[in-house]
mmCIF file of C-alpha atoms and ligand atoms in Angstrom:
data_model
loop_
_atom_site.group_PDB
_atom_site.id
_atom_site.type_symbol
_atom_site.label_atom_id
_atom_site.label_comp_id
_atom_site.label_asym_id
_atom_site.label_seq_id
_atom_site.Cartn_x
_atom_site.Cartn_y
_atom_site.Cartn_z
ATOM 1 C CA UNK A 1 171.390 23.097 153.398
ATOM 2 C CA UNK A 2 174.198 24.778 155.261
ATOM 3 C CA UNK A 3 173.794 28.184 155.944
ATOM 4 C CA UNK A 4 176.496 30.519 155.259
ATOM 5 C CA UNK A 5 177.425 30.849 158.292
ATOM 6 C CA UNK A 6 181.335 31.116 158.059
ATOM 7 C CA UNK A 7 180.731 33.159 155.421
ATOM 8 C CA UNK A 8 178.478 35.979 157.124
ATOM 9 C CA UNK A 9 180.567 35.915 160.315
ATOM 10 C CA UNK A 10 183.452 36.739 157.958
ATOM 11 C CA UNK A 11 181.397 39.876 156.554
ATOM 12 C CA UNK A 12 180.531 40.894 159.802
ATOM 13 C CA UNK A 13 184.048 41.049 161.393
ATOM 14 C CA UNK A 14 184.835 42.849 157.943
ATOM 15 C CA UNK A 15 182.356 45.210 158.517
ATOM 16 C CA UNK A 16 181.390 47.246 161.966
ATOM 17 C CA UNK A 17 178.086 47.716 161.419
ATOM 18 C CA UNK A 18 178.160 50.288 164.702
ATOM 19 C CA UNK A 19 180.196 52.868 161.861
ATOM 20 C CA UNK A 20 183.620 52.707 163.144
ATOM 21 C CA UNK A 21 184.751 51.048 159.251
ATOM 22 C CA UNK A 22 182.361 52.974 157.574
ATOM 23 C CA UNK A 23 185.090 54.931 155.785
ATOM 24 C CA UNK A 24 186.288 52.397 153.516
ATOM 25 C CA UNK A 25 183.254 51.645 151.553
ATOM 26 C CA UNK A 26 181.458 55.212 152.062
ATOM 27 C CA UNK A 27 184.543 57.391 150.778
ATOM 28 C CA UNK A 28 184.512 60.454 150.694
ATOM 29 C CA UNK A 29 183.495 61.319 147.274
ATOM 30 C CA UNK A 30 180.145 59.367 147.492
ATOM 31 C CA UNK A 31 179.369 61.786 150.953
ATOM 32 C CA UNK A 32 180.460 65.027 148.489
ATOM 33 C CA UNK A 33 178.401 63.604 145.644
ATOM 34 C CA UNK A 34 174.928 63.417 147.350
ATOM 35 C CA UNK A 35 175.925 66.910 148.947
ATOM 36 C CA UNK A 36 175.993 68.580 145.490
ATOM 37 C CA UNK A 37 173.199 66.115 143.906
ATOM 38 C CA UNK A 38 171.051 67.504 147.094
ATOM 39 C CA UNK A 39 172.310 71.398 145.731
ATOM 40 C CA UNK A 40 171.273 70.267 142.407
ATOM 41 C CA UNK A 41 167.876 69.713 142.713
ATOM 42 C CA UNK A 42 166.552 72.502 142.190
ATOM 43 C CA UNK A 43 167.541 72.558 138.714
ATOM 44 C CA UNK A 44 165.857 68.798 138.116
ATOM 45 C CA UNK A 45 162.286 67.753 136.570
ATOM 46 C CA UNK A 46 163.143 64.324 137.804
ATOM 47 C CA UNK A 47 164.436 61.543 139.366
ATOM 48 C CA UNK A 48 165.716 58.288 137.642
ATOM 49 C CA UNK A 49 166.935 55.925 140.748
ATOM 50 C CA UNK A 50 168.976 53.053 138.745
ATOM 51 C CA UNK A 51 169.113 49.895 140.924
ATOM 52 C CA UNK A 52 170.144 45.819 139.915
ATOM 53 C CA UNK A 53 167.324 43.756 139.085
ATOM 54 C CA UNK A 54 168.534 40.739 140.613
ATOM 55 C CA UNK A 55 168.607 43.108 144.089
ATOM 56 C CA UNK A 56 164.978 44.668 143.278
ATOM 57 C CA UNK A 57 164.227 45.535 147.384
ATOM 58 C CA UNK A 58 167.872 45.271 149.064
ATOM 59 C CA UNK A 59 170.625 47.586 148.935
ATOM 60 C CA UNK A 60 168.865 50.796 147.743
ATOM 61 C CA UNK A 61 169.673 54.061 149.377
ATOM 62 C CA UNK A 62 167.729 55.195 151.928
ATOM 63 C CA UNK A 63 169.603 58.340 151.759
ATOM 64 C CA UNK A 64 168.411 58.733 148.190
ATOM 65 C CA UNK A 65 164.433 58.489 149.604
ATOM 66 C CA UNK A 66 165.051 60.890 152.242
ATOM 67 C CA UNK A 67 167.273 63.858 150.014
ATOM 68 C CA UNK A 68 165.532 63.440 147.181
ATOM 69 C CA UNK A 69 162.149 62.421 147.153
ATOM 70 C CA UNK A 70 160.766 65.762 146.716
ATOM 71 C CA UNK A 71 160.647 65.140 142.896
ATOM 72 C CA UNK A 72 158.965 62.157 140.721
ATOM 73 C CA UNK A 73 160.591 59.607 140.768
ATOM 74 C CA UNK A 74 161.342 56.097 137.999
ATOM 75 C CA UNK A 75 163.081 53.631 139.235
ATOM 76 C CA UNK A 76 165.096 51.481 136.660
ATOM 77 C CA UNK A 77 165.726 47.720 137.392
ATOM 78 C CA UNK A 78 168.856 47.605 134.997
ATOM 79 C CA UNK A 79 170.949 44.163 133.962
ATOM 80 C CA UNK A 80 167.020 42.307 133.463
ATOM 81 C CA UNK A 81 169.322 39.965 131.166
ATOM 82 C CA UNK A 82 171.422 38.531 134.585
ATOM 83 C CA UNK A 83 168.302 38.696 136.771
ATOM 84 C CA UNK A 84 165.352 35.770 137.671
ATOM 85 C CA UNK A 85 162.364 37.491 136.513
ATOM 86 C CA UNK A 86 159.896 34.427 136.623
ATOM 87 C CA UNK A 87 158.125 35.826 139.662
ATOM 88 C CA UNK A 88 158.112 39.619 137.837
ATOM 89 C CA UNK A 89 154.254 40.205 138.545
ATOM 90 C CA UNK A 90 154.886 39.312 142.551
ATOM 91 C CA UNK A 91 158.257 41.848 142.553
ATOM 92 C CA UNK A 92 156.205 44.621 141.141
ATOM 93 C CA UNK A 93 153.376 44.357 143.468
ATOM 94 C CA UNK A 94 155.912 44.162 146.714
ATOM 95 C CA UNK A 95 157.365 47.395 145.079
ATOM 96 C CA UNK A 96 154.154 49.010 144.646
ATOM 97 C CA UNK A 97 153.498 47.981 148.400
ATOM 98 C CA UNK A 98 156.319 50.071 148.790
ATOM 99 C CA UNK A 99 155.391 53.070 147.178
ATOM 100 C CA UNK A 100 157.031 52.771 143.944
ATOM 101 C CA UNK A 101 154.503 52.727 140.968
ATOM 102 C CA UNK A 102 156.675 53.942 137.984
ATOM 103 C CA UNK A 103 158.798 50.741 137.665
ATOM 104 C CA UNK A 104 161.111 49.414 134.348
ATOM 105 C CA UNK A 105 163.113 46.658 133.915
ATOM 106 C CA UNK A 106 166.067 47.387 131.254
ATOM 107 C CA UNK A 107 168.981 45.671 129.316
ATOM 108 C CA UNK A 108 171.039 49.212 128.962
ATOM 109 C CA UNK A 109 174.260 46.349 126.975
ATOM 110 C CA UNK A 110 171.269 45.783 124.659
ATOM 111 C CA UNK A 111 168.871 48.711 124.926
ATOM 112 C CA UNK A 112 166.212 46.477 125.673
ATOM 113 C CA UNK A 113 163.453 48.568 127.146
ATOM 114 C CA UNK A 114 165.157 51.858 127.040
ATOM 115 C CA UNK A 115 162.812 53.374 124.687
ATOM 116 C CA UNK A 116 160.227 53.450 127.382
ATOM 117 C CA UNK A 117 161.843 55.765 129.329
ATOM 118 C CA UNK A 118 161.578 58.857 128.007
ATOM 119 C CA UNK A 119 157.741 58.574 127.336
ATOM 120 C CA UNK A 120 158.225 57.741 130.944
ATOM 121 C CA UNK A 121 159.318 60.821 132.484
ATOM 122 C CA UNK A 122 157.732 63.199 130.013
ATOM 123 C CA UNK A 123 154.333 62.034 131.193
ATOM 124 C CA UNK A 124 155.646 61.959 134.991
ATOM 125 C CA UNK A 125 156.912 65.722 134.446
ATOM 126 C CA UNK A 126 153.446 66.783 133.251
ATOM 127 C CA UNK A 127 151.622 64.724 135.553
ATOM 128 C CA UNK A 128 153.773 66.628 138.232
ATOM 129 C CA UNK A 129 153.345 69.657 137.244
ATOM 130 C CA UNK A 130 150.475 72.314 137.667
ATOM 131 C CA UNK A 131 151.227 74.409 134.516
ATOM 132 C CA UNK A 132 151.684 73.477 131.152
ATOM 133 C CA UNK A 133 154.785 73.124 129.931
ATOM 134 C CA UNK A 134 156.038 75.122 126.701
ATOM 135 C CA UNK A 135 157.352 72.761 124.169
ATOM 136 C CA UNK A 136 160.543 73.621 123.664
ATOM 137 C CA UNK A 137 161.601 73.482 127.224
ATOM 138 C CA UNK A 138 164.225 71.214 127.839
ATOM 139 C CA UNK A 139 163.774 68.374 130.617
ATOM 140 C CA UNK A 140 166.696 68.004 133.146
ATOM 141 C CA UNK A 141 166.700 64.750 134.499
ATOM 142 C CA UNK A 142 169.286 63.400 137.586
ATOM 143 C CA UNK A 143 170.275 59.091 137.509
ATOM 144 C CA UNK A 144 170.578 58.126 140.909
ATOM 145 C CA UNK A 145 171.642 54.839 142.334
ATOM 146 C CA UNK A 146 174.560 52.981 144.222
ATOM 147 C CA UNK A 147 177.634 52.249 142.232
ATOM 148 C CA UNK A 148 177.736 49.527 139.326
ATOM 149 C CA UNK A 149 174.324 49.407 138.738
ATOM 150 C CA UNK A 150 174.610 50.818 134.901
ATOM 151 C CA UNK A 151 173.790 54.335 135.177
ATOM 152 C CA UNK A 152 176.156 55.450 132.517
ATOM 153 C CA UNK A 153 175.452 52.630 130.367
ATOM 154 C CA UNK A 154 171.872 54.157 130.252
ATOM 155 C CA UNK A 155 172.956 57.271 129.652
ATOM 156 C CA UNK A 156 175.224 55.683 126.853
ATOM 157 C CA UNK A 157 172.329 53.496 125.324
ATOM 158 C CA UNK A 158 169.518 56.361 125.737
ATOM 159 C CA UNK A 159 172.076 58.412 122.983
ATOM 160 C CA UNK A 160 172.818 55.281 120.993
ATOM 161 C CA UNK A 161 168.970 55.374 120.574
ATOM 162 C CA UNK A 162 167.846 58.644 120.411
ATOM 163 C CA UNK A 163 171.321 60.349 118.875
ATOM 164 C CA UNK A 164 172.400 58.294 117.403
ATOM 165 C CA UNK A 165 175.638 59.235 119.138
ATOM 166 C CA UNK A 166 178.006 57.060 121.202
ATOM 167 C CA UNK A 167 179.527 56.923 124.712
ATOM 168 C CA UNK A 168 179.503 59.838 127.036
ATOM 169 C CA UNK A 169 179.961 58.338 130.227
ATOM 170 C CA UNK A 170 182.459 56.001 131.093
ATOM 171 C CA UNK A 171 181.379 52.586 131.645
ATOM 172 C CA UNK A 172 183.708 50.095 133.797
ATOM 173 C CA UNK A 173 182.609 46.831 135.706
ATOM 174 C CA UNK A 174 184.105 48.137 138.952
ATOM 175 C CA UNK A 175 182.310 50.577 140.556
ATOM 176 C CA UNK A 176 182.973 54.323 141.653
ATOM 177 C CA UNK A 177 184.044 54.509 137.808
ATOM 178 C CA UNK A 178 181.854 57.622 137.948
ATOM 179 C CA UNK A 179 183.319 59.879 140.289
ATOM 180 C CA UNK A 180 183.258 63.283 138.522
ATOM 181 C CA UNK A 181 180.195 64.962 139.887
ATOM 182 C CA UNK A 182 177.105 65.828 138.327
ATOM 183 C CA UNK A 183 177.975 65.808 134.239
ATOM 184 C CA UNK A 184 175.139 67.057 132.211
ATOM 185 C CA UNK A 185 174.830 64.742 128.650
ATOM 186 C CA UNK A 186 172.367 65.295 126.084
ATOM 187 C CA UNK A 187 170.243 62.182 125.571
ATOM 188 C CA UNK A 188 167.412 63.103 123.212
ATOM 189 C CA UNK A 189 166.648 66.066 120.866
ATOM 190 C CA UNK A 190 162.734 65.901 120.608
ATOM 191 C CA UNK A 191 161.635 66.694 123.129
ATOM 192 C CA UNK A 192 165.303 68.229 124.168
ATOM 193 C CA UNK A 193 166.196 66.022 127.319
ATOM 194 C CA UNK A 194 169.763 65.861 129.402
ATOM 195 C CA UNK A 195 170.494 63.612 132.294
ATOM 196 C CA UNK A 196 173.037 64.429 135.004
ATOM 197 C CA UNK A 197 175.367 61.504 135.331
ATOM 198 C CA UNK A 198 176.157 61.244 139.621
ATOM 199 C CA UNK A 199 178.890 58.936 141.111
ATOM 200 C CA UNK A 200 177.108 55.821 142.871
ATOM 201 C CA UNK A 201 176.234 56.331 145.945
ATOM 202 C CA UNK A 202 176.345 53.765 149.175
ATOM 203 C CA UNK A 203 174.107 53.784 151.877
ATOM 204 C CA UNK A 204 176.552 54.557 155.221
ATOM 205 C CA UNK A 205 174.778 52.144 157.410
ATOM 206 C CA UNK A 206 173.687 49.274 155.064
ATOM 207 C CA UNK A 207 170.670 47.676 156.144
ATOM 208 C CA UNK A 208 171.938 43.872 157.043
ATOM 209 C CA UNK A 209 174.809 41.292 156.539
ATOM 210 C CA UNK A 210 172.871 39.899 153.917
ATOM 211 C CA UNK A 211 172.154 43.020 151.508
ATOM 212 C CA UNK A 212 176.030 43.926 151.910
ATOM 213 C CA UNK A 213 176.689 40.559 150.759
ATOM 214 C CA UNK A 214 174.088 40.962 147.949
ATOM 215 C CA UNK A 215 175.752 44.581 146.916
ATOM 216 C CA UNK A 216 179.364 43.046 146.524
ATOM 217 C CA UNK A 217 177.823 39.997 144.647
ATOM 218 C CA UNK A 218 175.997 42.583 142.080
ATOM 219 C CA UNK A 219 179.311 44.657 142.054
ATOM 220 C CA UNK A 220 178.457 47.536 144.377
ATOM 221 C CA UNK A 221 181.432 47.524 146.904
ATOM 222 C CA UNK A 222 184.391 46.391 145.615
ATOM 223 C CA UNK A 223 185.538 42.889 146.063
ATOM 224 C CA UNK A 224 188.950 43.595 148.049
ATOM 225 C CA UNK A 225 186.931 45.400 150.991
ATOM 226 C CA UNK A 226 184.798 42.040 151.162
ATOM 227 C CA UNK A 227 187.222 39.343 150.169
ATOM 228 C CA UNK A 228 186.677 37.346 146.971
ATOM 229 C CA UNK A 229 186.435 33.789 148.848
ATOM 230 C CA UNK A 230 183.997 34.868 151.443
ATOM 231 C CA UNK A 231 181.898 36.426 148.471
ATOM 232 C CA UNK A 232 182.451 33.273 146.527
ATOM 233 C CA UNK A 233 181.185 31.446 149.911
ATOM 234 C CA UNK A 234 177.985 33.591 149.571
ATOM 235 C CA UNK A 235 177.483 33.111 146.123
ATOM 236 C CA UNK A 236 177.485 29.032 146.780
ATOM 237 C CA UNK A 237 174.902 29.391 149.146
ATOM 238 C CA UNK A 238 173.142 31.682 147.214
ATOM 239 C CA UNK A 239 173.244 29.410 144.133
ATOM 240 C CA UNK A 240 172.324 26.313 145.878
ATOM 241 C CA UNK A 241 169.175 27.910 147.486
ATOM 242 C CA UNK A 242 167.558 28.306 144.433
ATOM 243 C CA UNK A 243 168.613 25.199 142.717
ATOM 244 C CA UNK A 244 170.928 26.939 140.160
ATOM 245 C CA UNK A 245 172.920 24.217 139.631
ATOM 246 C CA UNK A 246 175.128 24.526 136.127
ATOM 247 C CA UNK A 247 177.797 25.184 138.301
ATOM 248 C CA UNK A 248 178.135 21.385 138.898
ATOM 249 C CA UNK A 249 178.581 20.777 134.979
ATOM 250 C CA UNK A 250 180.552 23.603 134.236
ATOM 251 C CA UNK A 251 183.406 22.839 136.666
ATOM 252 C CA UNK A 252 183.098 19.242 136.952
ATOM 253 C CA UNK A 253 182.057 18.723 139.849
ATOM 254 C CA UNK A 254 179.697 15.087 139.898
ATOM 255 C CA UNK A 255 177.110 16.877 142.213
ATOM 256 C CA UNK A 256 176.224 20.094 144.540
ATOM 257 C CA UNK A 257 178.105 20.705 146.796
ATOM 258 C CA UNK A 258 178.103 23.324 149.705
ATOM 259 C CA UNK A 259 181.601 23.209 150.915
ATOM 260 C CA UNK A 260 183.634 26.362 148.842
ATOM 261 C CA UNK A 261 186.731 24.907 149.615
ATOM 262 C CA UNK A 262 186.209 21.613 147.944
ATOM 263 C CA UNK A 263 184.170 23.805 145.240
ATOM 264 C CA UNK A 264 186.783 26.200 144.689
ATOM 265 C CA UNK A 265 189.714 23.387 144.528
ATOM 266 C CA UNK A 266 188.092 21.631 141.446
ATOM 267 C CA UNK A 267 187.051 25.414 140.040
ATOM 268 C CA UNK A 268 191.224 25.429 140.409
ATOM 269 C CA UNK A 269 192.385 22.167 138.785
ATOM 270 C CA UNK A 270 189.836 22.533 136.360
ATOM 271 C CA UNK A 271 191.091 26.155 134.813
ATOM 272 C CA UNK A 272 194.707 25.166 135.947
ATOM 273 C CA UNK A 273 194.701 28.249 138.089
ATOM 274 C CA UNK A 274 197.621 26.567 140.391
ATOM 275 C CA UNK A 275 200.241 27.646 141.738
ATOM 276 C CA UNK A 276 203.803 25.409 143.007
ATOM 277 C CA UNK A 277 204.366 25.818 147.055
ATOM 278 C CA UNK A 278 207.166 24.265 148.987
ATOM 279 C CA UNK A 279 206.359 22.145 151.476
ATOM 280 C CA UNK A 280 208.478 20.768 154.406
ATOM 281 C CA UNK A 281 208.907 16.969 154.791
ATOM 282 C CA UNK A 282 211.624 14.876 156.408
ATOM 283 C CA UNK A 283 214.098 14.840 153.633
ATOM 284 C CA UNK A 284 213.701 18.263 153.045
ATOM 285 C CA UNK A 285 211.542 20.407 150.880
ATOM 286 C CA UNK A 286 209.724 19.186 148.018
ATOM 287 C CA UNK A 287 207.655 21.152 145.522
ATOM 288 C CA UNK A 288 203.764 20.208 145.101
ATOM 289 C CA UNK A 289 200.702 21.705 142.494
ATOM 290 C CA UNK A 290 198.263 23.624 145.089
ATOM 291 C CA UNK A 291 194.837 25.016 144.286
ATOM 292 C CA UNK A 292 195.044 28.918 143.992
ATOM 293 C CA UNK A 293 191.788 29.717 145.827
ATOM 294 C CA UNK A 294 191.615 33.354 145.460
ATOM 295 C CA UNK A 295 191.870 32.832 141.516
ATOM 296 C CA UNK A 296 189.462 30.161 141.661
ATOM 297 C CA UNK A 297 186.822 32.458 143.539
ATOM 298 C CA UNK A 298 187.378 35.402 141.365
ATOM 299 C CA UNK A 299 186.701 33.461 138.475
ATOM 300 C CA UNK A 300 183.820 32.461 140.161
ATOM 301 C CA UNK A 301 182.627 35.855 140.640
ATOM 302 C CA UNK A 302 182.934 36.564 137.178
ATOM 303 C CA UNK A 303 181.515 33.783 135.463
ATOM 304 C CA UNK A 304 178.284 34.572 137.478
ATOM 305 C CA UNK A 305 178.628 38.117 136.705
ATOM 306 C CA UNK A 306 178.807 37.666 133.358
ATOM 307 C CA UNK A 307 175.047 35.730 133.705
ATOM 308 C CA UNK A 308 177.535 32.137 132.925
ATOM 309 C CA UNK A 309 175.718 30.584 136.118
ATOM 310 C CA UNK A 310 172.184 31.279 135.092
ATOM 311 C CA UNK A 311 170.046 33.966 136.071
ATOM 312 C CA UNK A 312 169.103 34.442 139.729
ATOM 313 C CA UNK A 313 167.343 37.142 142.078
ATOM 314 C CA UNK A 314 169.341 37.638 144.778
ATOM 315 C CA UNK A 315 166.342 38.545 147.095
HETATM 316 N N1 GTP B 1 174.642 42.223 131.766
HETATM 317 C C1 GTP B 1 174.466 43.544 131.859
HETATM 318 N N2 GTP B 1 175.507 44.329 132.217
HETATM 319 C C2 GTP B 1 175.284 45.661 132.302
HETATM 320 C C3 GTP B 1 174.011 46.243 132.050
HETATM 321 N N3 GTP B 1 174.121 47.581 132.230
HETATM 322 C C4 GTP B 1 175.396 47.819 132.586
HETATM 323 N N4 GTP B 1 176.111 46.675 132.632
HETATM 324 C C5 GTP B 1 177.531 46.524 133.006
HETATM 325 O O1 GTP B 1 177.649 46.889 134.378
HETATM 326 C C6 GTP B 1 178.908 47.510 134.620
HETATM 327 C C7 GTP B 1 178.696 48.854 135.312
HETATM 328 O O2 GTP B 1 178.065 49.764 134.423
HETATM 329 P P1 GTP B 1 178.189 51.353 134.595
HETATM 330 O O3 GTP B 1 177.272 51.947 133.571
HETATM 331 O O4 GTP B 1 179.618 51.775 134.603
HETATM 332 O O5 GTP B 1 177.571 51.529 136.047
HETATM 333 P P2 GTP B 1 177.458 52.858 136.936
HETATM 334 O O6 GTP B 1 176.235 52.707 137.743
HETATM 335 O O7 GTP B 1 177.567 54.067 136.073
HETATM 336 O O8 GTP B 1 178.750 52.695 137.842
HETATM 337 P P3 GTP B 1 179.454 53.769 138.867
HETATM 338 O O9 GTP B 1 180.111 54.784 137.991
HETATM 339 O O10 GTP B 1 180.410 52.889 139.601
HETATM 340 O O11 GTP B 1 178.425 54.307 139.766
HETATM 341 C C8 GTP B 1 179.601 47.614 133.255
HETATM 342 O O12 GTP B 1 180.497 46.515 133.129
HETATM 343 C C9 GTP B 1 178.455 47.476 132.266
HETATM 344 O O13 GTP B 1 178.846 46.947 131.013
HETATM 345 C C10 GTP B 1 172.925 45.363 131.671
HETATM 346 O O14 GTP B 1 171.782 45.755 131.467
HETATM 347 N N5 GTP B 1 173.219 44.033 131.611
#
């Protein structure tokens, strides 16, 4: 199988790794919001570190570990409906391997799951804690993670559940939709619980090609700093690695392939995203149908963000 190889060379002279491009996906409101999450710890009983289950060890922020370790700690492997979880047991002991023992996977579009966590992180807080705590004290309880990963649609589907109440945090499928810092929301009455909503924070260095390229697939950088057809490139690869093949059906394409350009042409034709272009021949110019490739990719990107091309695990 081909490697991506076009496609992480294109990443790479996207990206300078060495920091001089860091700007434009580390802007400056994710280096403001984990300066005031940092000032607001003091006033937290815990940690809940929202990450992509498809992307269970790549792309989380090491920034997070380092700042904000100091209280316990859940991390949430949100959008379990998109994600491979065959080999669940093996992911969980890796993670563990890792350190991280309080571990849920959630469906926040379907509040599968979401129950658990606030018997979660009440028994966390009292396990962490010397004294006893009085009962009506409320918890205050900070969602971490890098952006897109769902954090305010768990905040939205802990009040559907436990207030009955609806959205309180805006939701969007691009990220950085949360950019106002820090916004306290009530999500449970009994025992009296609010989470602060933060704006998703990148790592500034990230740690490879590949778990940039994983990031943008899952959402977490936006698409125009990457480029939808070199994305749409990885995604190929991606899907052909693990034999996820309904892409073949789906666009009519007779087999796998591993060449995006031929893959994107008949994703084209197929959803008749063409385009006319004027081309120059000897008796002048004549008008002919051409494939519009960055269409075709994006709707590439969105059929398999919207779970259309199976589920996969990215790592
Ligand atoms: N399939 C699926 N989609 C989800 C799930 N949770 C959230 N989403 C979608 O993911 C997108 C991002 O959700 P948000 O809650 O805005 O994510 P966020 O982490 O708050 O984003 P930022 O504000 O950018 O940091 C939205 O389109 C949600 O509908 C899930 O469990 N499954």
């Amino acid at each position: 199988m081909r490697l991506a190889a076009g496609a992480l060379r294109a990443w790479r002279e996207r990206f300078d790794f060495g920091g001089r491009n860091v700007a434009s996906w580390f802007p400056g409101h994710m280096a403001k919001g984990l300066r005031r999450m940092k000032e607001s710890l003091r006033k937290v009983d815990c940690l809940i570190e929202v990450h992509d289950a498809r992307i269970p060890f790549s792309g989380r922020n090491p920034a997070f570990q380092e700042a904000l370790g100091i209280r316990p700690h859940l991390l949430v492997l949100n959008k379990m409906d998109l994600a491979d979880l065959t080999h669940k047991a093996k992911i969980l002991e890796r993670l563990e391997q890792e350190g991280l023992k309080n571990i849920l996977f959630t469906n926040c579009v379907k509040d599968e799951n979401v129950k658990k966590v606030i018997p979660l992180i009440t028994d966390l807080v009292s396990r962490s804690q010397r004294y006893q705590r009085a009962e009506n004290v409320e918890y205050c309880i900070m969602v971490i993670g890098v952006p897109n990963v769902g954090k305010s649609s768990l905040i939205n589907s802990m009040r559907r559940l436990h207030l009955k109440k609806g959205k309180a945090s805006r939701v969007g499928s691009e990220p950085g939709i949360t950019k106002a810092v820090l916004t306290r929301i009530q999500v449970s009455e009994r025992p009296l619980m609010y989470l602060l909503d933060t704006p998703g924070v990148l790592a500034p260095r990230i740690e490879s090609v590949e778990a940039g390229m994983k990031l943008a697939l899952c959402g977490a950088i936006r698409d125009h700093l990457v480029g939808e057809g070199v994305m749409a490139d990885y995604l190929l690869y991606t899907l052909n690695k693990q034999q996820q093949f309904s892409y073949v059906e789906r666009y009519g394409l007779g087999e796998p392939s591993d060449d995006i350009e031929s893959v994107l042409k008949r994703v084209a034709l197929k959803l008749g995203k063409t385009h006319k272009v004027k081309v120059l021949t000897g008796t002048g110019d004549v008008n002919v149908i051409a494939p519009d490739y960055p269409a075709a990719a994006y709707e590439l990107l969105r059929t398999f963000r919207k779970g259309e091309l199976g589920q996969v695990l990215l790592d």
